[in-house]
CSV table of C-alpha atoms in Angstrom, one decimal:
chain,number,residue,atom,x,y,z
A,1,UNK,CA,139.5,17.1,-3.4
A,2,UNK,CA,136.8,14.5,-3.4
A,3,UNK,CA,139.6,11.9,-2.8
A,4,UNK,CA,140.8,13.7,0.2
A,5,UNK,CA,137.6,13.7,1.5
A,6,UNK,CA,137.0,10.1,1.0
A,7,UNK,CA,140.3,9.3,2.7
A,8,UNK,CA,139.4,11.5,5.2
A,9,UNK,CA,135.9,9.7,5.8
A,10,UNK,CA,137.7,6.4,5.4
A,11,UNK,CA,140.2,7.2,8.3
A,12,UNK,CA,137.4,8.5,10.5
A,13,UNK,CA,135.6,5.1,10.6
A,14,UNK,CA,138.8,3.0,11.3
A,15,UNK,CA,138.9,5.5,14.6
A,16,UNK,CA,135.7,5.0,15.3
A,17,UNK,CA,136.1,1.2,14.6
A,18,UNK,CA,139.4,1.3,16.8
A,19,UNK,CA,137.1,3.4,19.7
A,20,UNK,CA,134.5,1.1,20.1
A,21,UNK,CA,136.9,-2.4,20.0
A,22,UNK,CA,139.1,-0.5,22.6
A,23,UNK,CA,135.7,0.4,24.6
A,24,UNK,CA,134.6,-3.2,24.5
A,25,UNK,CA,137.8,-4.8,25.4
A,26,UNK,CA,137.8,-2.2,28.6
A,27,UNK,CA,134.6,-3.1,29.7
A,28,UNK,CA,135.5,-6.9,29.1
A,29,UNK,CA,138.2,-6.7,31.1
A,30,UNK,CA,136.6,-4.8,34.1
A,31,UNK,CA,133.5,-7.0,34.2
A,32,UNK,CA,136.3,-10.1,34.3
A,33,UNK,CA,137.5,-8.1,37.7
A,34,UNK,CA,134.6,-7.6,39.3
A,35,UNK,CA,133.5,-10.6,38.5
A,36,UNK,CA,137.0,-12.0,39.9
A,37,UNK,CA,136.9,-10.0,43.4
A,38,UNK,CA,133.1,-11.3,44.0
A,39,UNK,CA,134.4,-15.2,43.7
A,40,UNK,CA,135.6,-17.1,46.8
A,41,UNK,CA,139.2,-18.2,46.8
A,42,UNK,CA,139.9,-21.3,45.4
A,43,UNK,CA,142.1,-23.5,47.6
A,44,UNK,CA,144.7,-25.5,46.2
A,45,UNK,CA,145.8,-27.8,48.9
A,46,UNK,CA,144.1,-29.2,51.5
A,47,UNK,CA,142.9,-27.2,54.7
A,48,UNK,CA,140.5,-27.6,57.7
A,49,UNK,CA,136.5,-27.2,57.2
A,50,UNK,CA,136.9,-24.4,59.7
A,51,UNK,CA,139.8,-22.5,57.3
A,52,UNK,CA,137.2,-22.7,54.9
A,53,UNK,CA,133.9,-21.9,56.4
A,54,UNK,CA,136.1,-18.7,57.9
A,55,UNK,CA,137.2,-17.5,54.4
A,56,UNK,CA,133.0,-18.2,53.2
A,57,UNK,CA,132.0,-16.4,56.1
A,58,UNK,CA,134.4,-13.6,55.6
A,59,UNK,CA,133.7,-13.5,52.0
A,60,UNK,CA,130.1,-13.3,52.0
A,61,UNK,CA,130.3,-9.9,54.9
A,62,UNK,CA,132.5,-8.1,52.2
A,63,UNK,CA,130.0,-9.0,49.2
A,64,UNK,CA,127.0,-7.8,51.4
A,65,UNK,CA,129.0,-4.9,52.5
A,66,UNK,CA,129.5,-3.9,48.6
A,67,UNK,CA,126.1,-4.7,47.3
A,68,UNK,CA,125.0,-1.9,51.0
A,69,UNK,CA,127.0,0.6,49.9
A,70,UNK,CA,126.4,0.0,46.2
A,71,UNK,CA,122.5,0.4,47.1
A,72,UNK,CA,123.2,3.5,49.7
A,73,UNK,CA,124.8,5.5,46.8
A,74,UNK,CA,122.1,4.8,44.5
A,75,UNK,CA,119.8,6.8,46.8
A,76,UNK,CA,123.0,9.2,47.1
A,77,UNK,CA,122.1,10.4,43.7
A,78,UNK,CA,118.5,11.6,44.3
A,79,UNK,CA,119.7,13.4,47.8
A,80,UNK,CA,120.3,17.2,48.2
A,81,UNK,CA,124.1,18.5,47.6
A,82,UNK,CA,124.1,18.9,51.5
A,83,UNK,CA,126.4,21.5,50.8
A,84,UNK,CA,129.1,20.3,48.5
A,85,UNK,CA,129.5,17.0,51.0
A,86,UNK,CA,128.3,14.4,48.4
A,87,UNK,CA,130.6,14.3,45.8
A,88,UNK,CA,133.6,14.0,48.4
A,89,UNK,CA,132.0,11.8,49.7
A,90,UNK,CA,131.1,9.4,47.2
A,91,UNK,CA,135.0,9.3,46.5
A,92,UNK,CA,135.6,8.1,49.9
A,93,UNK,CA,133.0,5.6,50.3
A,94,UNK,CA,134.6,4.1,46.9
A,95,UNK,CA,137.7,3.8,48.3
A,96,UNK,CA,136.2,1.9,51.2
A,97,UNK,CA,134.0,-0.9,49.0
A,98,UNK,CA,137.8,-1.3,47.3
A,99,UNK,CA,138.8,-2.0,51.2
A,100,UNK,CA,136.3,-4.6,51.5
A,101,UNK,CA,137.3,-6.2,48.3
A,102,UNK,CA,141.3,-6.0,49.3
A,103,UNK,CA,141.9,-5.6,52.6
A,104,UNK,CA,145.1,-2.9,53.1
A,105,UNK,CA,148.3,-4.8,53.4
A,106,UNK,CA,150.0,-2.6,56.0
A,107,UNK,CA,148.9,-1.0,59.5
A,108,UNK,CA,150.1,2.7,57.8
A,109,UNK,CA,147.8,2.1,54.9
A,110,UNK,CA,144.9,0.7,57.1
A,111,UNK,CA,145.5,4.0,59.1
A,112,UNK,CA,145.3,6.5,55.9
A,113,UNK,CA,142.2,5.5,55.3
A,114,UNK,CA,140.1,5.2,58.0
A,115,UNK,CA,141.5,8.7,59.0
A,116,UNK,CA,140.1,9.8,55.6
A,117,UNK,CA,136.6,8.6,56.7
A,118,UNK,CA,136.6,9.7,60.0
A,119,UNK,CA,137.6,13.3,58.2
A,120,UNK,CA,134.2,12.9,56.0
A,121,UNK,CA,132.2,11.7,59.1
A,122,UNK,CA,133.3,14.6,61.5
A,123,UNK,CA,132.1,17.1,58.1
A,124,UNK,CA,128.6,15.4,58.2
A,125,UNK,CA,127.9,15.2,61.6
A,126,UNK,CA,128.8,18.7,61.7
A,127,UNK,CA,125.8,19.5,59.6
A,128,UNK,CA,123.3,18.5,62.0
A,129,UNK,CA,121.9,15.6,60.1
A,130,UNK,CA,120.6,12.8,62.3
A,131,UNK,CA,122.7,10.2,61.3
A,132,UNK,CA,121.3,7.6,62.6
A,133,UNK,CA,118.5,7.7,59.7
A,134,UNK,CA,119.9,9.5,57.0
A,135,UNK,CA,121.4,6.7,54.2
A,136,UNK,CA,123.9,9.4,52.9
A,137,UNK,CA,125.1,9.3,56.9
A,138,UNK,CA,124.6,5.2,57.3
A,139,UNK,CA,126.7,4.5,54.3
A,140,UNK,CA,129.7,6.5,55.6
A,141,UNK,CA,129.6,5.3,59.1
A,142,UNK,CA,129.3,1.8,58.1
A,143,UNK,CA,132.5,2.4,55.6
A,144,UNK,CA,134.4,3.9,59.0
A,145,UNK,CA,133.2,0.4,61.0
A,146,UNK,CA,134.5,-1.6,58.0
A,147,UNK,CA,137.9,0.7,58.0
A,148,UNK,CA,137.9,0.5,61.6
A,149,UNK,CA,138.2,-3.5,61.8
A,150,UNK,CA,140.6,-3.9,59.5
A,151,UNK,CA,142.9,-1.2,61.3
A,152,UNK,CA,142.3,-3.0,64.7
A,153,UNK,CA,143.2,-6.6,63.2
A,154,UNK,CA,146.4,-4.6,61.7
A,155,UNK,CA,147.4,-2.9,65.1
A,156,UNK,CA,146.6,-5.0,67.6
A,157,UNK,CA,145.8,-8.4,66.1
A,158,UNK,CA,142.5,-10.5,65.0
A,159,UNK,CA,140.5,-10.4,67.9
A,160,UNK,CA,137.3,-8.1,69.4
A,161,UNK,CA,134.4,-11.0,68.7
A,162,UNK,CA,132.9,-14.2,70.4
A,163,UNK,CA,135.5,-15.3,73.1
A,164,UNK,CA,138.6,-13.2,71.8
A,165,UNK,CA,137.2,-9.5,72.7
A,166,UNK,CA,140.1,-7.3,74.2
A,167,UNK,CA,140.4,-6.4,77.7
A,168,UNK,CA,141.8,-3.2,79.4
A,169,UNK,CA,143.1,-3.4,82.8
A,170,UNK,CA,143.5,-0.1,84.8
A,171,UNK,CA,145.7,0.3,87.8
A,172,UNK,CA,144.0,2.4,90.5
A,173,UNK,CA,145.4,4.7,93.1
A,174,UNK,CA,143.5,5.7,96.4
A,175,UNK,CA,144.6,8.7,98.2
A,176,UNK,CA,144.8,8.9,101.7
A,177,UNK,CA,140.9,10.9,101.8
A,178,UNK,CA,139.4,7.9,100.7
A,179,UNK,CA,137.5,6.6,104.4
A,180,UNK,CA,138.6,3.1,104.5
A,181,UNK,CA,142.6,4.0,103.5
A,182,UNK,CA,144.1,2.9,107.0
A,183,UNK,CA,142.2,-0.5,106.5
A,184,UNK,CA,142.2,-1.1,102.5
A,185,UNK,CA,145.5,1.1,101.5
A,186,UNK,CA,145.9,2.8,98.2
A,187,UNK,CA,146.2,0.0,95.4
A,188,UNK,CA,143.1,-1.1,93.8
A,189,UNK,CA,142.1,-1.9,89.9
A,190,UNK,CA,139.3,-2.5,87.4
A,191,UNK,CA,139.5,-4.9,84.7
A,192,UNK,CA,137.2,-4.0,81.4
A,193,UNK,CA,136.2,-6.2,78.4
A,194,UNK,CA,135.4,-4.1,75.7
A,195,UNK,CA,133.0,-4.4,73.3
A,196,UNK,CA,132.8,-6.8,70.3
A,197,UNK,CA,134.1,-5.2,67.4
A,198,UNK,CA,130.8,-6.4,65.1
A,199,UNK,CA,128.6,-4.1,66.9
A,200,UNK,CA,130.9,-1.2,68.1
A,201,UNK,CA,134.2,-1.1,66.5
A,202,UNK,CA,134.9,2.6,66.6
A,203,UNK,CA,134.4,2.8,70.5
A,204,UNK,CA,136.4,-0.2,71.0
A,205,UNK,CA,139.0,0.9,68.7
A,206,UNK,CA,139.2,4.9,70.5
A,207,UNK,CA,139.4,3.1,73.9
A,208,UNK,CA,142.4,0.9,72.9
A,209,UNK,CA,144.2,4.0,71.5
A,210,UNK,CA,143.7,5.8,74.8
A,211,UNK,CA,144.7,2.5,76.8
A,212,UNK,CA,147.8,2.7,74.8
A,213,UNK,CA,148.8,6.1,75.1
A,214,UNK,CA,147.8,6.7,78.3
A,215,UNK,CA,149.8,9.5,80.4
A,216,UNK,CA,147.3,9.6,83.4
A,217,UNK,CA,143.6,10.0,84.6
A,218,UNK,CA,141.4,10.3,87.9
A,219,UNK,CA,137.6,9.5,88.6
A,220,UNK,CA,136.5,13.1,89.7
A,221,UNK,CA,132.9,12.6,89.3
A,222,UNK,CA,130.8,10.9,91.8
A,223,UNK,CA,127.0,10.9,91.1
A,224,UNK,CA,124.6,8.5,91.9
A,225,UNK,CA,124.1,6.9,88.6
A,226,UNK,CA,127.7,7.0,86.8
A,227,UNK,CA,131.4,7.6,88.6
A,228,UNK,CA,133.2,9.4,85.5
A,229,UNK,CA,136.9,10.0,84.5
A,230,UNK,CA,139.2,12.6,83.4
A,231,UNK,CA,141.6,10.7,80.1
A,232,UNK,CA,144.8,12.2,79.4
A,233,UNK,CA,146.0,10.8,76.5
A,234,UNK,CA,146.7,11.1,73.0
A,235,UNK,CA,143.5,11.1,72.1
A,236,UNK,CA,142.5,14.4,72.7
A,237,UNK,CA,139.2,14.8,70.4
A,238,UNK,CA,135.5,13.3,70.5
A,239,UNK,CA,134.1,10.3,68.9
A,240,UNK,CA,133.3,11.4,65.1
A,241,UNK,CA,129.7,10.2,65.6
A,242,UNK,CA,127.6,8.4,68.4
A,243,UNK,CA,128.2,5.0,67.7
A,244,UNK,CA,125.7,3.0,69.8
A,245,UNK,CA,124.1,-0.9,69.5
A,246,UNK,CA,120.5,-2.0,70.9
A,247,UNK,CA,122.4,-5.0,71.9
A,248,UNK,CA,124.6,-3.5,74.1
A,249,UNK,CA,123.1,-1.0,76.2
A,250,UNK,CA,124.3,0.9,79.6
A,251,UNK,CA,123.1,-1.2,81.7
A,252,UNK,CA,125.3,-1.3,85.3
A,253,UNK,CA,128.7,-2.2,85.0
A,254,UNK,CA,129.2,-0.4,82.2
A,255,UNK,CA,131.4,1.9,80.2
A,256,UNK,CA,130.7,4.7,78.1
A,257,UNK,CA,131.7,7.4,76.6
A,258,UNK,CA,130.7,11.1,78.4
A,259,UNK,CA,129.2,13.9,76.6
A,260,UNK,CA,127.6,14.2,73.3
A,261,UNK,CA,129.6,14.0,70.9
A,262,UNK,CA,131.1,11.8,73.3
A,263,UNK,CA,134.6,11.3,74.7
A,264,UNK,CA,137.3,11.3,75.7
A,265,UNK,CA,136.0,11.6,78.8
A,266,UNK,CA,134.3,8.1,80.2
A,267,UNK,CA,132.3,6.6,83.0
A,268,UNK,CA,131.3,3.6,85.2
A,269,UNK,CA,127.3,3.3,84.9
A,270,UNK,CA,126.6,2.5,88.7
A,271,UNK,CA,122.9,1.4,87.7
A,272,UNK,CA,121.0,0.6,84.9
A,273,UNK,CA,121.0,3.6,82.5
A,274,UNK,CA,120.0,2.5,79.4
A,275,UNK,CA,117.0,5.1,79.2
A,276,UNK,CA,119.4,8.2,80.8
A,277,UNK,CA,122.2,7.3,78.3
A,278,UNK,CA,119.8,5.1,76.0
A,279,UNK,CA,118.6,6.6,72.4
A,280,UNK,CA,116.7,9.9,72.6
A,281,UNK,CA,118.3,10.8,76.0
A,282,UNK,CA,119.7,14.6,76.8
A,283,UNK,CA,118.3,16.3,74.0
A,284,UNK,CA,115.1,16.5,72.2
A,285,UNK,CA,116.4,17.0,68.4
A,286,UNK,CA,117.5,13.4,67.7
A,287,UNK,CA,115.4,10.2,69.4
A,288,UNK,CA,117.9,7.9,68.7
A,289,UNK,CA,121.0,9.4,69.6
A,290,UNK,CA,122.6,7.8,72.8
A,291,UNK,CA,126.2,7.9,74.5
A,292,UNK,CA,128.7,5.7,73.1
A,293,UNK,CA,129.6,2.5,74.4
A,294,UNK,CA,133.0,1.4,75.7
A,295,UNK,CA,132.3,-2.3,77.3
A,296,UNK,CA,131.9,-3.8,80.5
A,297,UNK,CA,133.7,-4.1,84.2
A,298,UNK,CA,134.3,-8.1,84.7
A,299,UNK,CA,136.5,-7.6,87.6
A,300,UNK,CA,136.0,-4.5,90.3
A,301,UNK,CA,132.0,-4.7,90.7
A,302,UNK,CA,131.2,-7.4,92.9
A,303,UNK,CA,134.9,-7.4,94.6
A,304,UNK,CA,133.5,-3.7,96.4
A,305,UNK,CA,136.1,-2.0,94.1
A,306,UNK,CA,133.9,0.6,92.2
A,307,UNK,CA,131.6,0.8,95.6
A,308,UNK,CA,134.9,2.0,97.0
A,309,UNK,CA,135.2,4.5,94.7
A,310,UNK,CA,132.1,5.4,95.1
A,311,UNK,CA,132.8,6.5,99.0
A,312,UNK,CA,135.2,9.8,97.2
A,313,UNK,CA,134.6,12.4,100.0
A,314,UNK,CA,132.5,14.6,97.9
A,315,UNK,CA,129.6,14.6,95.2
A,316,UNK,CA,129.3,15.1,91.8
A,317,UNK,CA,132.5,16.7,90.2
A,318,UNK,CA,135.4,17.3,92.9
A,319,UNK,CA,137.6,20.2,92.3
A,320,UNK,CA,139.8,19.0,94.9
A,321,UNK,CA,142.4,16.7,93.3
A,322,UNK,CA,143.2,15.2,96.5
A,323,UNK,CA,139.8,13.6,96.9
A,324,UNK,CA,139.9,11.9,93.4
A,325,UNK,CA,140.8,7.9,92.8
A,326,UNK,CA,143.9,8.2,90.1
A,327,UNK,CA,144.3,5.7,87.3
A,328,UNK,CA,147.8,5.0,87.5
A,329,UNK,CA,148.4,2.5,84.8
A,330,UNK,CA,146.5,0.9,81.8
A,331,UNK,CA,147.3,-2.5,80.4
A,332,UNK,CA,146.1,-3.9,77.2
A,333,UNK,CA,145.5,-7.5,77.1
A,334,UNK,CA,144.6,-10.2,74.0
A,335,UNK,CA,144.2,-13.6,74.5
A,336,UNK,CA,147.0,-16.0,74.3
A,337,UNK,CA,148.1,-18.4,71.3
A,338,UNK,CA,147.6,-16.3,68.6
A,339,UNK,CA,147.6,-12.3,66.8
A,340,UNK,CA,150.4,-9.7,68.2
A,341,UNK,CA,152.3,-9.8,70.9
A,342,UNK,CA,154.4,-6.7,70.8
A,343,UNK,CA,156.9,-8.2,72.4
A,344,UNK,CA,155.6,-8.1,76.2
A,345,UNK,CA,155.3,-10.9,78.2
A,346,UNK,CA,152.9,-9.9,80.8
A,347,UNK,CA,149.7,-11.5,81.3
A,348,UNK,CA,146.2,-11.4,82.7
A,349,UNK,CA,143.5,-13.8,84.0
A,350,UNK,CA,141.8,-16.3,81.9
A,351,UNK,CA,144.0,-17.2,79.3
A,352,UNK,CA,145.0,-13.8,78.4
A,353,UNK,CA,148.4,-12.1,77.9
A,354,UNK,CA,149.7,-8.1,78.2
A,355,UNK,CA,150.1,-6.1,74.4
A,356,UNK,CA,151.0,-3.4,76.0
A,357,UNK,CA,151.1,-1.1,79.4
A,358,UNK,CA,151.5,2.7,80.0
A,359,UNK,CA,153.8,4.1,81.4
A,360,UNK,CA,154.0,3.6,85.7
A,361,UNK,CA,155.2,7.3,86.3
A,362,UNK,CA,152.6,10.0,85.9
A,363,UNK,CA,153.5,12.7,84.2
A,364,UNK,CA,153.3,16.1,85.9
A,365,UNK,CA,150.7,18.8,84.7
């Protein structure tokens, strides 16, 4: 019997040996992958210095990405449960710090996630949490910006910054109540730079879906301050939160978003309204809440194109469909020489060719 126990003893501290060499080995290799992902690729043949300082650059945003959400769900920890939110949430946000270290592969699996995000960000904002202060709120909007890009550069190819933003052209339609029709006719358009992707990409990415999938639209609002437009497209709900930059504010000429939360509704900004549509505006709960921003009108405000629009017969918004100014058409356009192509070969001004265009009949309600 004492054998038995002394066998038994014996057997016990081999396991436990066994546990703890397993246990270090684990942690060995782990620390070797972290440490791994956090290195910059070595290149092997000889490349340009702008390759490389692109790959530095683009290196050192994912490791400051990690170490800001690393440091957001620190505090995550000491928070309230905010109603059984954190824990999901936490899951998510991991999944996006492994996006930032490995980049999705394919457009469907770039697509997954940010839709899993924009799930988790809808559930916050639903709690009435002002976002725009909260670090449990900060960490998972920055993880949908971060999802977002890489979905853009996946869909429609690596552009939105510097002198590659994307540009939406819109085909217009005035009806024969516009005043000046016998003189001017009934064509007409707009032509709209979006937003750089660094500051806003969830605006810029929502507007590009709507451009895409666009079935039809009118301006049917004409106020002093902003001429707005009915979207009929497939995107049919609201922004998930207000996504809004200091450096980009509505100032005239341009786009946003209408209604808080905002969208898909949007609108011309016919004079500066950066304090009407700027932080704190509309409400009194939340100061730094503003309407999202789309981007700006390059072509169609110093032509007398949105002045025309301006002269709809009728203020504010128009019931009567044939007193609105229809957007026919949408065309998406990226600048030439490199990204996707689609397969169109359209093209705009200044160096730019079509991705894509919606369809030229509009569809009956």
């Amino acid at each position: 019997m004492g054998s038995d126990a002394n066998n038994k003893s014996v057997k016990s501290e081999q396991r436990q040996g066994a546990v703890i060499v397993i246990s270090l080995l684990a942690l060995s290799a782990a620390f070797f992958l972290v440490y791994s992902l956090l290195q910059p690729p070595q290149t092997t043949n000889n490349t340009s210095a702008n390759n490389a300082n692109g790959v530095g650059a683009d290196h050192a945003r994912r490791v400051a990405a990690i170490k800001a959400l690393k440091e957001a769900g620190d505090k995550l920890y000491a928070e309230s449960d905010r109603g059984g939110l954190r824990g999901e949430n936490e899951e998510a946000v991991a999944k996006c710090a492994a996006v930032i270290t490995s980049p999705p592969k394919s457009e469907k699996e770039a697509a997954t996630i940010r839709a899993d995000l924009e799930s988790r960000v809808r559930d916050v904002k639903k709690t009435g949490v002002i976002m725009e202060t909260d670090a449990h709120s900060l960490k998972l909007t920055c993880a949908l910006q971060d999802a977002t890009r890489e979905l853009i550069k996946l869909r429609y190819g690596d552009y939105g910054d510097g002198t590659k933003k994307f540009r939406v052209k819109l085909d217009l339609e005035f009806q024969s109540t516009i005043p000046d029709f016998e003189e001017k006719g009934s064509e007409g358009s707009l032509l709209l730079e979006l937003a750089p992707i660094s500051l806003l990409p969830c605006s810029v990415y929502n507007f590009l879906e709507i451009a895409r999938t666009w079935r039809k639209g009118a301006f049917h609002r004409n106020a002093n301050h902003v001429l707005q437009a009915i979207s009929r497209s497939d995107i049919t709900e609201r922004m998930p939160f207000q996504e809004y930059s200091k450096e980009y504010p509505h100032k005239r000429g341009t786009m946003g978003y209408a209604g808080r939360p905002s969208g898909p509704e949007f609108y011309i900004s016919i004079q500066d309204n950066s304090e009407a549509h700027g932080p704190g505006s509309q409400q009194q709960h939340n100061p730094y809440e503003a309407d999202c921003i789309i981007g700006t009108v390059i072509e169609g405000m110093e032509d007398g194109t949105v002045d025309r629009i301006h002269t709809m017969p009728g203020k504010e918004f128009m019931g009567d469909k044939k007193k609105w100014v229809l957007i026919r058409r949408m065309h998406i356009l990226v600048p030439k020489g490199t990204g996707i192509t689609n397969g169109t070969d359209g093209y705009g001004s200044d160096g730019y060719k079509e991705f894509s265009k919606s369809p030229l009949e509009i569809p009956k309600d």
